[in-house]
Amino acid sequence: MKILHTSDWHLGQSFMGKSRFDEHEAFLKWLLQTIELENINTLIVAGDIFDTTTPPNYALELYYNFLTKVSSFCKNIIITAGNHDSVATLKAPKQLLKALNVHVITSGDEDEDEVIAIYDDEEICGIVCAVPFLRDFVVRKSQSAQTMDDKESALSNGIKEHYKSAYKRAKELSKDVPIIATGHLTTLGSKTSESEREIYIGGTLDIDSDFFKDFDYVALGHLHINQRVKSERVRYSGSPIPLSFSESNSQKKVNIVEFIGADVKIKELDIPLFRKLLVIRGDTASVISELENVTDKESWIEIHIRDENPFHANESIRTRAKELELTLLAVKIDREQTPSSASAFNAITLNELNPLEVFERRVELEGLEDEELTKELLKSFKLIVSEVEAI
Ligand SMILES: [Mn+2]
């Protein structure tokens, strides 16, 4: 049995106003070839298929075209929902996709059977506990939780129970084949990037990855950097394309997991980079000289200015980039070096900031001296954002 594990495609992402269509199309083409070449019989996509709950039509088209093609030569296909996905959008074609051997698991509630037998020819060769991103309403057992900490521990216990019961059902189905779990969550001690939203109330819920130890392999999604967590067999595949500038230096990968008898062989396979994201830091002169050395005109560029006169620096850098026909997606001003003057802030447009950054700047303008109060305000703001985004 050979599995390909990927996640966090974020189809339809609008990246500072730019479409990722070309990169996603190239990735899916590469993925089809890889699945065929590597003789993969099980494909797992561990959440965040789409970037938003209302994906644009071209993103849906990419998704369906890919599934139609891949199902003709890959026997088992398992798709689970992530925190970005809309349960309804993924669920609507569920029955139709089943005819193509595509299993779609959206919420993990009692109506959905997450325990899926996978086949090699006509024989069962493994079982996948296809656990999606577990939304609050699926796991929260205790309504009486009062404080944020109570709520967090109720959630984390609920999640652990959920995996335990899936494992038990898998064992009942077959005792002698590998059992694989999927998940869309943050585990303790993992590396994050700037493009993952906090998914549980109050921020990141730390799930200790130890509780995965019964499974033969755990295919995780949510974190965008490929990594393993504590054990060789508990891994994030990471996203196939860099979703933020903070990921520009991390090689994108898929994981290929092969079971041979009781042995498991895991290979990280590099994905080609379809568009370069460049981060350039420095004062005006050094940024401009680096821009002049950029050879790949298709690159998308983020600038961090360290300059005494950021407003002027911003103007000259943008003008030079235009002459060079380069695409600057963001010009940021390194804050430690910057007087917090209105002119510096005006140099940045709103779509170059995330909601938290906007809120932080607003709080900064208040000039609050009470550090505790500032912390509380930021925490409450994050809570509101995570609730709005979880809808
Ligand atoms: Mn994601």
mmCIF file of C-alpha atoms and ligand atoms in Angstrom:
data_model
loop_
_atom_site.group_PDB
_atom_site.id
_atom_site.type_symbol
_atom_site.label_atom_id
_atom_site.label_comp_id
_atom_site.label_asym_id
_atom_site.label_seq_id
_atom_site.Cartn_x
_atom_site.Cartn_y
_atom_site.Cartn_z
ATOM 1 C CA MET A 1 0.000 0.000 0.000
ATOM 2 C CA LYS A 2 1.423 3.369 -1.017
ATOM 3 C CA ILE A 3 -0.095 6.606 0.251
ATOM 4 C CA LEU A 4 0.471 10.154 -0.920
ATOM 5 C CA HIS A 5 -0.255 12.686 1.825
ATOM 6 C CA THR A 6 -0.860 16.340 1.005
ATOM 7 C CA SER A 7 -2.935 19.169 2.546
ATOM 8 C CA ASP A 8 -3.619 22.910 2.613
ATOM 9 C CA TRP A 9 -4.074 23.495 -1.094
ATOM 10 C CA HIS A 10 -6.066 26.668 -0.438
ATOM 11 C CA LEU A 11 -7.499 26.649 -3.972
ATOM 12 C CA GLY A 12 -8.909 30.044 -4.881
ATOM 13 C CA GLN A 13 -6.574 31.987 -2.592
ATOM 14 C CA SER A 14 -6.423 35.642 -3.436
ATOM 15 C CA PHE A 15 -2.936 36.694 -2.385
ATOM 16 C CA MET A 16 -2.870 40.443 -1.839
ATOM 17 C CA GLY A 17 -5.261 40.749 -4.759
ATOM 18 C CA LYS A 18 -3.415 38.244 -6.985
ATOM 19 C CA SER A 19 -4.855 34.929 -8.146
ATOM 20 C CA ARG A 20 -2.922 31.700 -7.544
ATOM 21 C CA PHE A 21 -4.673 29.897 -10.420
ATOM 22 C CA ASP A 22 -1.528 29.281 -12.482
ATOM 23 C CA GLU A 23 0.417 27.874 -9.550
ATOM 24 C CA HIS A 24 -2.445 25.632 -8.433
ATOM 25 C CA GLU A 25 -3.039 24.385 -11.949
ATOM 26 C CA ALA A 26 0.671 23.558 -12.327
ATOM 27 C CA PHE A 27 0.734 21.833 -8.940
ATOM 28 C CA LEU A 28 -2.295 19.648 -9.700
ATOM 29 C CA LYS A 29 -0.783 18.647 -13.034
ATOM 30 C CA TRP A 30 2.451 17.703 -11.263
ATOM 31 C CA LEU A 31 0.464 15.812 -8.610
ATOM 32 C CA LEU A 32 -1.386 13.733 -11.213
ATOM 33 C CA GLN A 33 1.892 12.749 -12.847
ATOM 34 C CA THR A 34 3.476 11.954 -9.486
ATOM 35 C CA ILE A 35 0.580 9.746 -8.361
ATOM 36 C CA GLU A 36 0.815 7.780 -11.587
ATOM 37 C CA LEU A 37 4.597 7.577 -11.603
ATOM 38 C CA GLU A 38 4.892 6.546 -7.962
ATOM 39 C CA ASN A 39 2.102 4.031 -8.263
ATOM 40 C CA ILE A 40 0.110 5.567 -5.430
ATOM 41 C CA ASN A 41 -3.038 3.696 -4.482
ATOM 42 C CA THR A 42 -4.284 6.034 -1.748
ATOM 43 C CA LEU A 43 -4.394 9.819 -1.868
ATOM 44 C CA ILE A 44 -5.059 11.734 1.347
ATOM 45 C CA VAL A 45 -5.776 15.458 1.348
ATOM 46 C CA ALA A 46 -5.839 16.546 5.002
ATOM 47 C CA GLY A 47 -7.957 19.690 4.897
ATOM 48 C CA ASP A 48 -8.053 23.242 3.570
ATOM 49 C CA ILE A 49 -8.855 22.237 0.016
ATOM 50 C CA PHE A 50 -10.234 25.710 -0.569
ATOM 51 C CA ASP A 51 -9.092 29.007 0.846
ATOM 52 C CA THR A 52 -12.526 30.396 1.596
ATOM 53 C CA THR A 53 -15.979 29.089 2.406
ATOM 54 C CA THR A 54 -17.215 30.465 -0.935
ATOM 55 C CA PRO A 55 -14.507 29.422 -3.394
ATOM 56 C CA PRO A 56 -14.503 31.069 -6.836
ATOM 57 C CA ASN A 57 -15.790 28.934 -9.737
ATOM 58 C CA TYR A 58 -12.338 28.439 -11.226
ATOM 59 C CA ALA A 59 -11.213 26.845 -7.943
ATOM 60 C CA LEU A 60 -14.153 24.422 -7.969
ATOM 61 C CA GLU A 61 -13.343 23.588 -11.569
ATOM 62 C CA LEU A 62 -9.709 22.815 -10.711
ATOM 63 C CA TYR A 63 -10.878 20.553 -7.875
ATOM 64 C CA TYR A 64 -13.452 18.580 -9.892
ATOM 65 C CA ASN A 65 -11.232 18.226 -12.958
ATOM 66 C CA PHE A 66 -8.434 16.907 -10.789
ATOM 67 C CA LEU A 67 -10.690 14.388 -9.012
ATOM 68 C CA THR A 68 -12.132 13.104 -12.279
ATOM 69 C CA LYS A 69 -8.663 12.483 -13.682
ATOM 70 C CA VAL A 70 -7.032 11.041 -10.572
ATOM 71 C CA SER A 71 -9.881 8.645 -9.852
ATOM 72 C CA SER A 72 -9.185 6.803 -13.091
ATOM 73 C CA PHE A 73 -5.868 5.470 -11.759
ATOM 74 C CA CYS A 74 -5.819 5.968 -7.985
ATOM 75 C CA LYS A 75 -8.067 3.544 -6.162
ATOM 76 C CA ASN A 76 -8.664 5.286 -2.839
ATOM 77 C CA ILE A 77 -9.080 9.011 -2.497
ATOM 78 C CA ILE A 78 -9.772 10.621 0.846
ATOM 79 C CA ILE A 79 -10.560 14.298 1.287
ATOM 80 C CA THR A 80 -11.173 15.839 4.704
ATOM 81 C CA ALA A 81 -12.329 19.361 5.482
ATOM 82 C CA GLY A 82 -10.049 21.915 7.128
ATOM 83 C CA ASN A 83 -10.872 25.053 9.072
ATOM 84 C CA HIS A 84 -10.971 27.121 5.871
ATOM 85 C CA ASP A 85 -13.384 24.799 4.090
ATOM 86 C CA SER A 86 -17.124 25.158 4.130
ATOM 87 C CA VAL A 87 -18.755 21.940 5.315
ATOM 88 C CA ALA A 88 -21.680 22.619 2.961
ATOM 89 C CA THR A 89 -19.525 23.214 -0.133
ATOM 90 C CA LEU A 90 -17.563 20.011 0.349
ATOM 91 C CA LYS A 91 -20.619 18.015 1.346
ATOM 92 C CA ALA A 92 -22.892 18.887 -1.584
ATOM 93 C CA PRO A 93 -21.228 16.598 -4.184
ATOM 94 C CA LYS A 94 -20.319 13.908 -1.626
ATOM 95 C CA GLN A 95 -22.611 11.173 -3.006
ATOM 96 C CA LEU A 96 -21.629 11.893 -6.586
ATOM 97 C CA LEU A 97 -17.933 11.750 -5.736
ATOM 98 C CA LYS A 98 -18.433 8.448 -3.965
ATOM 99 C CA ALA A 99 -19.139 6.930 -7.380
ATOM 100 C CA LEU A 100 -15.571 7.925 -8.306
ATOM 101 C CA ASN A 101 -14.168 6.308 -5.144
ATOM 102 C CA VAL A 102 -13.622 9.710 -3.578
ATOM 103 C CA HIS A 103 -14.474 9.776 0.128
ATOM 104 C CA VAL A 104 -15.248 13.234 1.447
ATOM 105 C CA ILE A 105 -15.441 13.731 5.205
ATOM 106 C CA THR A 106 -16.623 17.154 6.246
ATOM 107 C CA SER A 107 -17.548 17.520 9.916
ATOM 108 C CA GLY A 108 -16.900 14.192 11.609
ATOM 109 C CA ASP A 109 -20.321 14.157 13.309
ATOM 110 C CA GLU A 110 -22.256 10.908 13.919
ATOM 111 C CA ASP A 111 -23.857 10.953 10.475
ATOM 112 C CA GLU A 112 -20.532 10.608 8.747
ATOM 113 C CA ASP A 113 -18.573 7.405 8.830
ATOM 114 C CA GLU A 114 -14.986 8.484 9.115
ATOM 115 C CA VAL A 115 -13.597 4.968 9.331
ATOM 116 C CA ILE A 116 -12.782 4.008 5.751
ATOM 117 C CA ALA A 117 -11.397 0.707 4.512
ATOM 118 C CA ILE A 118 -8.925 1.089 1.667
ATOM 119 C CA TYR A 119 -8.302 -1.532 -0.977
ATOM 120 C CA ASP A 120 -5.489 -2.921 -3.044
ATOM 121 C CA ASP A 121 -7.087 -4.953 -5.833
ATOM 122 C CA GLU A 122 -9.984 -6.551 -3.968
ATOM 123 C CA GLU A 123 -8.244 -6.926 -0.582
ATOM 124 C CA ILE A 124 -8.444 -4.550 2.367
ATOM 125 C CA CYS A 125 -4.902 -3.178 2.786
ATOM 126 C CA GLY A 126 -5.474 -0.481 5.372
ATOM 127 C CA ILE A 127 -7.974 1.614 7.279
ATOM 128 C CA VAL A 128 -8.069 5.387 7.371
ATOM 129 C CA CYS A 129 -9.691 7.187 10.290
ATOM 130 C CA ALA A 130 -10.464 10.240 8.187
ATOM 131 C CA VAL A 131 -10.896 12.881 10.868
ATOM 132 C CA PRO A 132 -11.521 16.387 9.499
ATOM 133 C CA PHE A 133 -11.034 19.678 11.348
ATOM 134 C CA LEU A 134 -13.227 19.110 14.379
ATOM 135 C CA ARG A 135 -15.523 22.036 14.865
ATOM 136 C CA ASP A 136 -16.607 23.145 18.278
ATOM 137 C CA PHE A 137 -20.102 21.664 18.030
ATOM 138 C CA VAL A 138 -18.782 18.190 17.209
ATOM 139 C CA VAL A 139 -16.415 17.856 20.151
ATOM 140 C CA ARG A 140 -17.602 20.112 22.922
ATOM 141 C CA LYS A 141 -19.148 17.854 25.514
ATOM 142 C CA SER A 142 -19.443 20.249 28.408
ATOM 143 C CA GLN A 143 -21.670 23.259 28.071
ATOM 144 C CA SER A 144 -20.820 24.331 31.592
ATOM 145 C CA ALA A 145 -17.276 25.411 30.819
ATOM 146 C CA GLN A 146 -16.916 28.857 32.317
ATOM 147 C CA THR A 147 -13.452 30.150 31.691
ATOM 148 C CA MET A 148 -11.349 30.117 28.574
ATOM 149 C CA ASP A 149 -9.115 27.441 30.132
ATOM 150 C CA ASP A 150 -12.135 25.197 30.883
ATOM 151 C CA LYS A 151 -13.323 25.584 27.331
ATOM 152 C CA GLU A 152 -9.903 24.713 25.971
ATOM 153 C CA SER A 153 -9.521 21.595 28.051
ATOM 154 C CA ALA A 154 -13.085 20.448 27.193
ATOM 155 C CA LEU A 155 -12.185 20.816 23.530
ATOM 156 C CA SER A 156 -8.887 19.049 23.786
ATOM 157 C CA ASN A 157 -10.460 16.134 25.713
ATOM 158 C CA GLY A 158 -13.270 15.955 23.163
ATOM 159 C CA ILE A 159 -10.757 15.718 20.342
ATOM 160 C CA LYS A 160 -8.822 12.951 22.090
ATOM 161 C CA GLU A 161 -12.043 10.978 22.699
ATOM 162 C CA HIS A 162 -12.964 11.354 19.058
ATOM 163 C CA TYR A 163 -9.689 9.770 17.890
ATOM 164 C CA LYS A 164 -9.924 7.006 20.479
ATOM 165 C CA SER A 165 -13.352 5.949 19.323
ATOM 166 C CA ALA A 166 -12.361 6.076 15.636
ATOM 167 C CA TYR A 167 -9.355 3.866 16.402
ATOM 168 C CA LYS A 168 -11.559 1.382 18.216
ATOM 169 C CA ARG A 169 -13.953 1.134 15.279
ATOM 170 C CA ALA A 170 -11.022 0.659 12.898
ATOM 171 C CA LYS A 171 -9.715 -2.238 14.993
ATOM 172 C CA GLU A 172 -13.154 -3.837 14.911
ATOM 173 C CA LEU A 173 -13.123 -3.649 11.128
ATOM 174 C CA SER A 174 -9.783 -5.387 10.737
ATOM 175 C CA LYS A 175 -7.039 -6.377 13.135
ATOM 176 C CA ASP A 176 -4.177 -6.945 10.752
ATOM 177 C CA VAL A 177 -3.863 -3.943 8.487
ATOM 178 C CA PRO A 178 -2.175 -0.579 9.122
ATOM 179 C CA ILE A 179 -4.428 2.071 10.647
ATOM 180 C CA ILE A 180 -3.891 5.608 9.467
ATOM 181 C CA ALA A 181 -5.396 8.759 10.955
ATOM 182 C CA THR A 182 -5.853 12.182 9.457
ATOM 183 C CA GLY A 183 -6.224 15.465 11.327
ATOM 184 C CA HIS A 184 -6.421 19.183 10.832
ATOM 185 C CA LEU A 185 -5.031 20.765 13.979
ATOM 186 C CA THR A 186 -1.987 22.181 15.724
ATOM 187 C CA THR A 187 0.204 19.834 17.727
ATOM 188 C CA LEU A 188 2.485 20.765 20.566
ATOM 189 C CA GLY A 189 5.959 21.870 19.533
ATOM 190 C CA SER A 190 5.342 22.332 15.822
ATOM 191 C CA LYS A 191 6.559 25.084 13.490
ATOM 192 C CA THR A 192 4.037 27.637 12.301
ATOM 193 C CA SER A 193 4.105 30.231 9.541
ATOM 194 C CA GLU A 194 2.179 33.487 9.113
ATOM 195 C CA SER A 195 -0.528 32.091 6.899
ATOM 196 C CA GLU A 196 -2.272 29.699 9.270
ATOM 197 C CA ARG A 197 -5.248 31.053 11.129
ATOM 198 C CA GLU A 198 -5.593 30.226 14.762
ATOM 199 C CA ILE A 199 -8.278 27.612 14.800
ATOM 200 C CA TYR A 200 -9.613 27.187 18.280
ATOM 201 C CA ILE A 201 -11.088 29.571 20.759
ATOM 202 C CA GLY A 202 -8.506 31.851 22.270
ATOM 203 C CA GLY A 203 -5.859 30.817 19.807
ATOM 204 C CA THR A 204 -3.960 27.613 19.324
ATOM 205 C CA LEU A 205 -5.143 24.520 21.092
ATOM 206 C CA ASP A 206 -2.152 22.387 21.928
ATOM 207 C CA ILE A 207 -2.815 18.767 21.229
ATOM 208 C CA ASP A 208 0.004 16.635 22.510
ATOM 209 C CA SER A 209 1.006 14.441 19.617
ATOM 210 C CA ASP A 210 1.633 11.491 21.972
ATOM 211 C CA PHE A 211 -1.970 10.447 21.762
ATOM 212 C CA PHE A 212 -1.431 9.518 18.118
ATOM 213 C CA LYS A 213 0.951 6.716 19.081
ATOM 214 C CA ASP A 214 -1.477 3.849 18.318
ATOM 215 C CA PHE A 215 -1.753 4.800 14.653
ATOM 216 C CA ASP A 216 0.676 3.486 12.034
ATOM 217 C CA TYR A 217 0.755 6.857 10.299
ATOM 218 C CA VAL A 218 -0.880 10.225 11.018
ATOM 219 C CA ALA A 219 -1.448 12.532 8.027
ATOM 220 C CA LEU A 220 -1.867 16.047 9.381
ATOM 221 C CA GLY A 221 -2.914 19.317 7.832
ATOM 222 C CA HIS A 222 -3.173 22.936 8.995
ATOM 223 C CA LEU A 223 0.497 23.852 9.352
ATOM 224 C CA HIS A 224 1.963 24.998 6.077
ATOM 225 C CA ILE A 225 5.556 23.885 6.627
ATOM 226 C CA ASN A 226 6.355 20.208 6.021
ATOM 227 C CA GLN A 227 7.451 18.660 9.308
ATOM 228 C CA ARG A 228 7.271 15.633 11.526
ATOM 229 C CA VAL A 229 6.054 15.874 15.088
ATOM 230 C CA LYS A 230 7.972 13.925 17.733
ATOM 231 C CA SER A 231 7.534 10.661 15.888
ATOM 232 C CA GLU A 232 8.633 9.614 12.378
ATOM 233 C CA ARG A 233 5.062 8.601 11.726
ATOM 234 C CA VAL A 234 3.226 11.776 12.731
ATOM 235 C CA ARG A 235 3.666 14.342 9.989
ATOM 236 C CA TYR A 236 2.415 17.484 8.350
ATOM 237 C CA SER A 237 2.760 17.562 4.583
ATOM 238 C CA GLY A 238 2.606 21.354 4.478
ATOM 239 C CA SER A 239 1.014 23.393 1.708
ATOM 240 C CA PRO A 240 2.044 22.748 -1.910
ATOM 241 C CA ILE A 241 2.634 26.430 -2.710
ATOM 242 C CA PRO A 242 3.925 29.167 -0.372
ATOM 243 C CA LEU A 243 0.822 30.891 1.002
ATOM 244 C CA SER A 244 2.635 33.775 2.631
ATOM 245 C CA PHE A 245 5.992 35.492 2.291
ATOM 246 C CA SER A 246 7.051 33.859 5.555
ATOM 247 C CA GLU A 247 7.016 30.513 3.706
ATOM 248 C CA SER A 248 9.184 31.727 0.837
ATOM 249 C CA ASN A 249 12.252 29.848 2.016
ATOM 250 C CA SER A 250 10.666 26.534 2.873
ATOM 251 C CA GLN A 251 10.810 23.759 0.283
ATOM 252 C CA LYS A 252 7.275 22.528 -0.448
ATOM 253 C CA LYS A 253 6.694 18.782 -0.280
ATOM 254 C CA VAL A 254 4.278 15.888 -0.285
ATOM 255 C CA ASN A 255 4.823 12.806 1.867
ATOM 256 C CA ILE A 256 4.861 9.360 0.334
ATOM 257 C CA VAL A 257 4.230 6.564 2.805
ATOM 258 C CA GLU A 258 4.721 2.961 1.845
ATOM 259 C CA PHE A 259 3.769 -0.008 3.986
ATOM 260 C CA ILE A 260 5.684 -3.197 3.299
ATOM 261 C CA GLY A 261 4.592 -5.858 5.761
ATOM 262 C CA ALA A 262 5.120 -4.373 9.221
ATOM 263 C CA ASP A 263 7.585 -1.816 7.893
ATOM 264 C CA VAL A 264 6.835 1.706 6.872
ATOM 265 C CA LYS A 265 8.971 3.702 4.460
ATOM 266 C CA ILE A 266 8.402 7.460 4.381
ATOM 267 C CA LYS A 267 9.726 9.729 1.667
ATOM 268 C CA GLU A 268 9.404 13.509 1.452
ATOM 269 C CA LEU A 269 9.069 14.462 -2.197
ATOM 270 C CA ASP A 270 9.955 18.020 -3.292
ATOM 271 C CA ILE A 271 7.341 19.936 -5.254
ATOM 272 C CA PRO A 272 8.713 22.232 -7.988
ATOM 273 C CA LEU A 273 8.339 25.931 -7.229
ATOM 274 C CA PHE A 274 5.939 27.462 -9.738
ATOM 275 C CA ARG A 275 6.382 31.075 -8.689
ATOM 276 C CA LYS A 276 9.072 32.641 -6.556
ATOM 277 C CA LEU A 277 8.105 34.772 -3.543
ATOM 278 C CA LEU A 278 10.959 37.097 -2.635
ATOM 279 C CA VAL A 279 11.522 39.000 0.586
ATOM 280 C CA ILE A 280 13.984 41.905 0.396
ATOM 281 C CA ARG A 281 15.114 43.842 3.477
ATOM 282 C CA GLY A 282 17.287 46.887 3.834
ATOM 283 C CA ASP A 283 17.641 50.638 3.329
ATOM 284 C CA THR A 284 16.542 52.297 0.109
ATOM 285 C CA ALA A 285 19.849 51.948 -1.723
ATOM 286 C CA SER A 286 20.337 48.273 -0.922
ATOM 287 C CA VAL A 287 16.695 47.369 -1.698
ATOM 288 C CA ILE A 288 16.939 49.100 -5.077
ATOM 289 C CA SER A 289 20.195 47.378 -5.926
ATOM 290 C CA GLU A 290 18.651 43.987 -5.042
ATOM 291 C CA LEU A 291 15.621 44.780 -7.180
ATOM 292 C CA GLU A 292 17.937 45.501 -10.100
ATOM 293 C CA ASN A 293 19.409 42.018 -9.697
ATOM 294 C CA VAL A 294 16.071 40.177 -9.793
ATOM 295 C CA THR A 295 16.160 38.068 -12.959
ATOM 296 C CA ASP A 296 12.833 36.245 -12.670
ATOM 297 C CA LYS A 297 10.269 38.920 -13.594
ATOM 298 C CA GLU A 298 7.415 36.611 -12.584
ATOM 299 C CA SER A 299 8.465 36.770 -8.919
ATOM 300 C CA TRP A 300 6.226 38.394 -6.356
ATOM 301 C CA ILE A 301 8.132 40.638 -3.989
ATOM 302 C CA GLU A 302 7.719 41.879 -0.420
ATOM 303 C CA ILE A 303 9.963 44.698 0.782
ATOM 304 C CA HIS A 304 10.892 45.531 4.368
ATOM 305 C CA ILE A 305 12.280 49.039 4.558
ATOM 306 C CA ARG A 306 14.751 50.104 7.195
ATOM 307 C CA ASP A 307 15.154 53.773 6.475
ATOM 308 C CA GLU A 308 15.016 57.019 8.406
ATOM 309 C CA ASN A 309 12.550 58.455 5.952
ATOM 310 C CA PRO A 310 10.249 55.525 5.199
ATOM 311 C CA PHE A 311 7.711 57.589 3.280
ATOM 312 C CA HIS A 312 10.301 58.791 0.805
ATOM 313 C CA ALA A 313 11.897 55.322 0.655
ATOM 314 C CA ASN A 314 8.538 53.769 -0.172
ATOM 315 C CA GLU A 315 8.040 56.203 -3.066
ATOM 316 C CA SER A 316 11.456 55.677 -4.639
ATOM 317 C CA ILE A 317 11.341 51.894 -4.257
ATOM 318 C CA ARG A 318 7.895 51.630 -5.859
ATOM 319 C CA THR A 319 8.945 53.899 -8.743
ATOM 320 C CA ARG A 320 12.111 51.888 -9.435
ATOM 321 C CA ALA A 321 10.188 48.586 -9.287
ATOM 322 C CA LYS A 322 7.731 49.903 -11.855
ATOM 323 C CA GLU A 323 10.561 50.854 -14.211
ATOM 324 C CA LEU A 324 12.017 47.371 -13.800
ATOM 325 C CA GLU A 325 8.571 45.829 -14.449
ATOM 326 C CA LEU A 326 8.658 43.979 -11.157
ATOM 327 C CA THR A 327 5.609 43.120 -9.043
ATOM 328 C CA LEU A 328 5.789 44.474 -5.507
ATOM 329 C CA LEU A 329 2.954 43.023 -3.466
ATOM 330 C CA ALA A 330 3.833 44.731 -0.212
ATOM 331 C CA VAL A 331 6.154 47.373 1.095
ATOM 332 C CA LYS A 332 6.480 47.181 4.859
ATOM 333 C CA ILE A 333 8.289 49.420 7.244
ATOM 334 C CA ASP A 334 10.326 47.716 9.946
ATOM 335 C CA ARG A 335 8.781 49.056 13.069
ATOM 336 C CA GLU A 336 11.719 49.178 15.466
ATOM 337 C CA GLN A 337 13.419 51.626 13.138
ATOM 338 C CA THR A 338 10.419 53.759 12.454
ATOM 339 C CA PRO A 339 9.021 56.799 14.185
ATOM 340 C CA SER A 340 5.314 55.977 14.527
ATOM 341 C CA SER A 341 4.297 58.927 12.424
ATOM 342 C CA ALA A 342 1.099 59.025 10.435
ATOM 343 C CA SER A 343 3.021 59.448 7.192
ATOM 344 C CA ALA A 344 4.806 56.132 7.736
ATOM 345 C CA PHE A 345 1.521 54.311 8.275
ATOM 346 C CA ASN A 346 -0.064 55.934 5.277
ATOM 347 C CA ALA A 347 2.633 54.436 3.109
ATOM 348 C CA ILE A 348 1.061 51.024 3.648
ATOM 349 C CA THR A 349 -2.229 50.048 2.121
ATOM 350 C CA LEU A 350 -4.844 48.099 4.035
ATOM 351 C CA ASN A 351 -4.599 44.920 1.962
ATOM 352 C CA GLU A 352 -0.956 44.562 2.954
ATOM 353 C CA LEU A 353 -1.993 43.975 6.568
ATOM 354 C CA ASN A 354 -3.889 41.184 8.264
ATOM 355 C CA PRO A 355 -6.768 42.006 10.651
ATOM 356 C CA LEU A 356 -4.588 41.556 13.736
ATOM 357 C CA GLU A 357 -1.960 43.954 12.405
ATOM 358 C CA VAL A 358 -4.633 46.560 11.720
ATOM 359 C CA PHE A 359 -5.965 46.161 15.247
ATOM 360 C CA GLU A 360 -2.455 46.314 16.755
ATOM 361 C CA ARG A 361 -1.810 49.580 14.972
ATOM 362 C CA ARG A 362 -5.111 51.000 16.116
ATOM 363 C CA VAL A 363 -4.280 50.066 19.720
ATOM 364 C CA GLU A 364 -0.830 51.578 19.299
ATOM 365 C CA LEU A 365 -2.379 54.895 18.301
ATOM 366 C CA GLU A 366 -4.256 54.966 21.633
ATOM 367 C CA GLY A 367 -0.878 55.115 23.381
ATOM 368 C CA LEU A 368 -2.058 52.889 26.240
ATOM 369 C CA GLU A 369 0.434 52.587 29.052
ATOM 370 C CA ASP A 370 -1.207 49.597 30.706
ATOM 371 C CA GLU A 371 0.544 46.568 29.187
ATOM 372 C CA GLU A 372 -1.892 44.078 30.740
ATOM 373 C CA LEU A 373 -4.843 45.907 29.227
ATOM 374 C CA THR A 374 -3.178 45.907 25.813
ATOM 375 C CA LYS A 375 -2.623 42.144 26.089
ATOM 376 C CA GLU A 376 -6.253 41.584 27.100
ATOM 377 C CA LEU A 377 -7.482 43.675 24.179
ATOM 378 C CA LEU A 378 -5.390 41.697 21.700
ATOM 379 C CA LYS A 379 -6.551 38.406 23.192
ATOM 380 C CA SER A 380 -10.211 39.409 22.966
ATOM 381 C CA PHE A 381 -9.723 40.579 19.404
ATOM 382 C CA LYS A 382 -8.154 37.234 18.436
ATOM 383 C CA LEU A 383 -11.077 35.445 20.053
ATOM 384 C CA ILE A 384 -13.578 37.428 17.987
ATOM 385 C CA VAL A 385 -11.623 36.836 14.785
ATOM 386 C CA SER A 386 -11.375 33.081 15.439
ATOM 387 C CA GLU A 387 -15.132 32.904 16.077
ATOM 388 C CA VAL A 388 -15.973 34.832 12.933
ATOM 389 C CA GLU A 389 -13.619 32.720 10.833
ATOM 390 C CA ALA A 390 -14.920 29.424 12.248
ATOM 391 C CA ILE A 391 -18.411 30.050 10.892
HETATM 392 MN MN MN B 1 -4.315 25.830 5.913
#
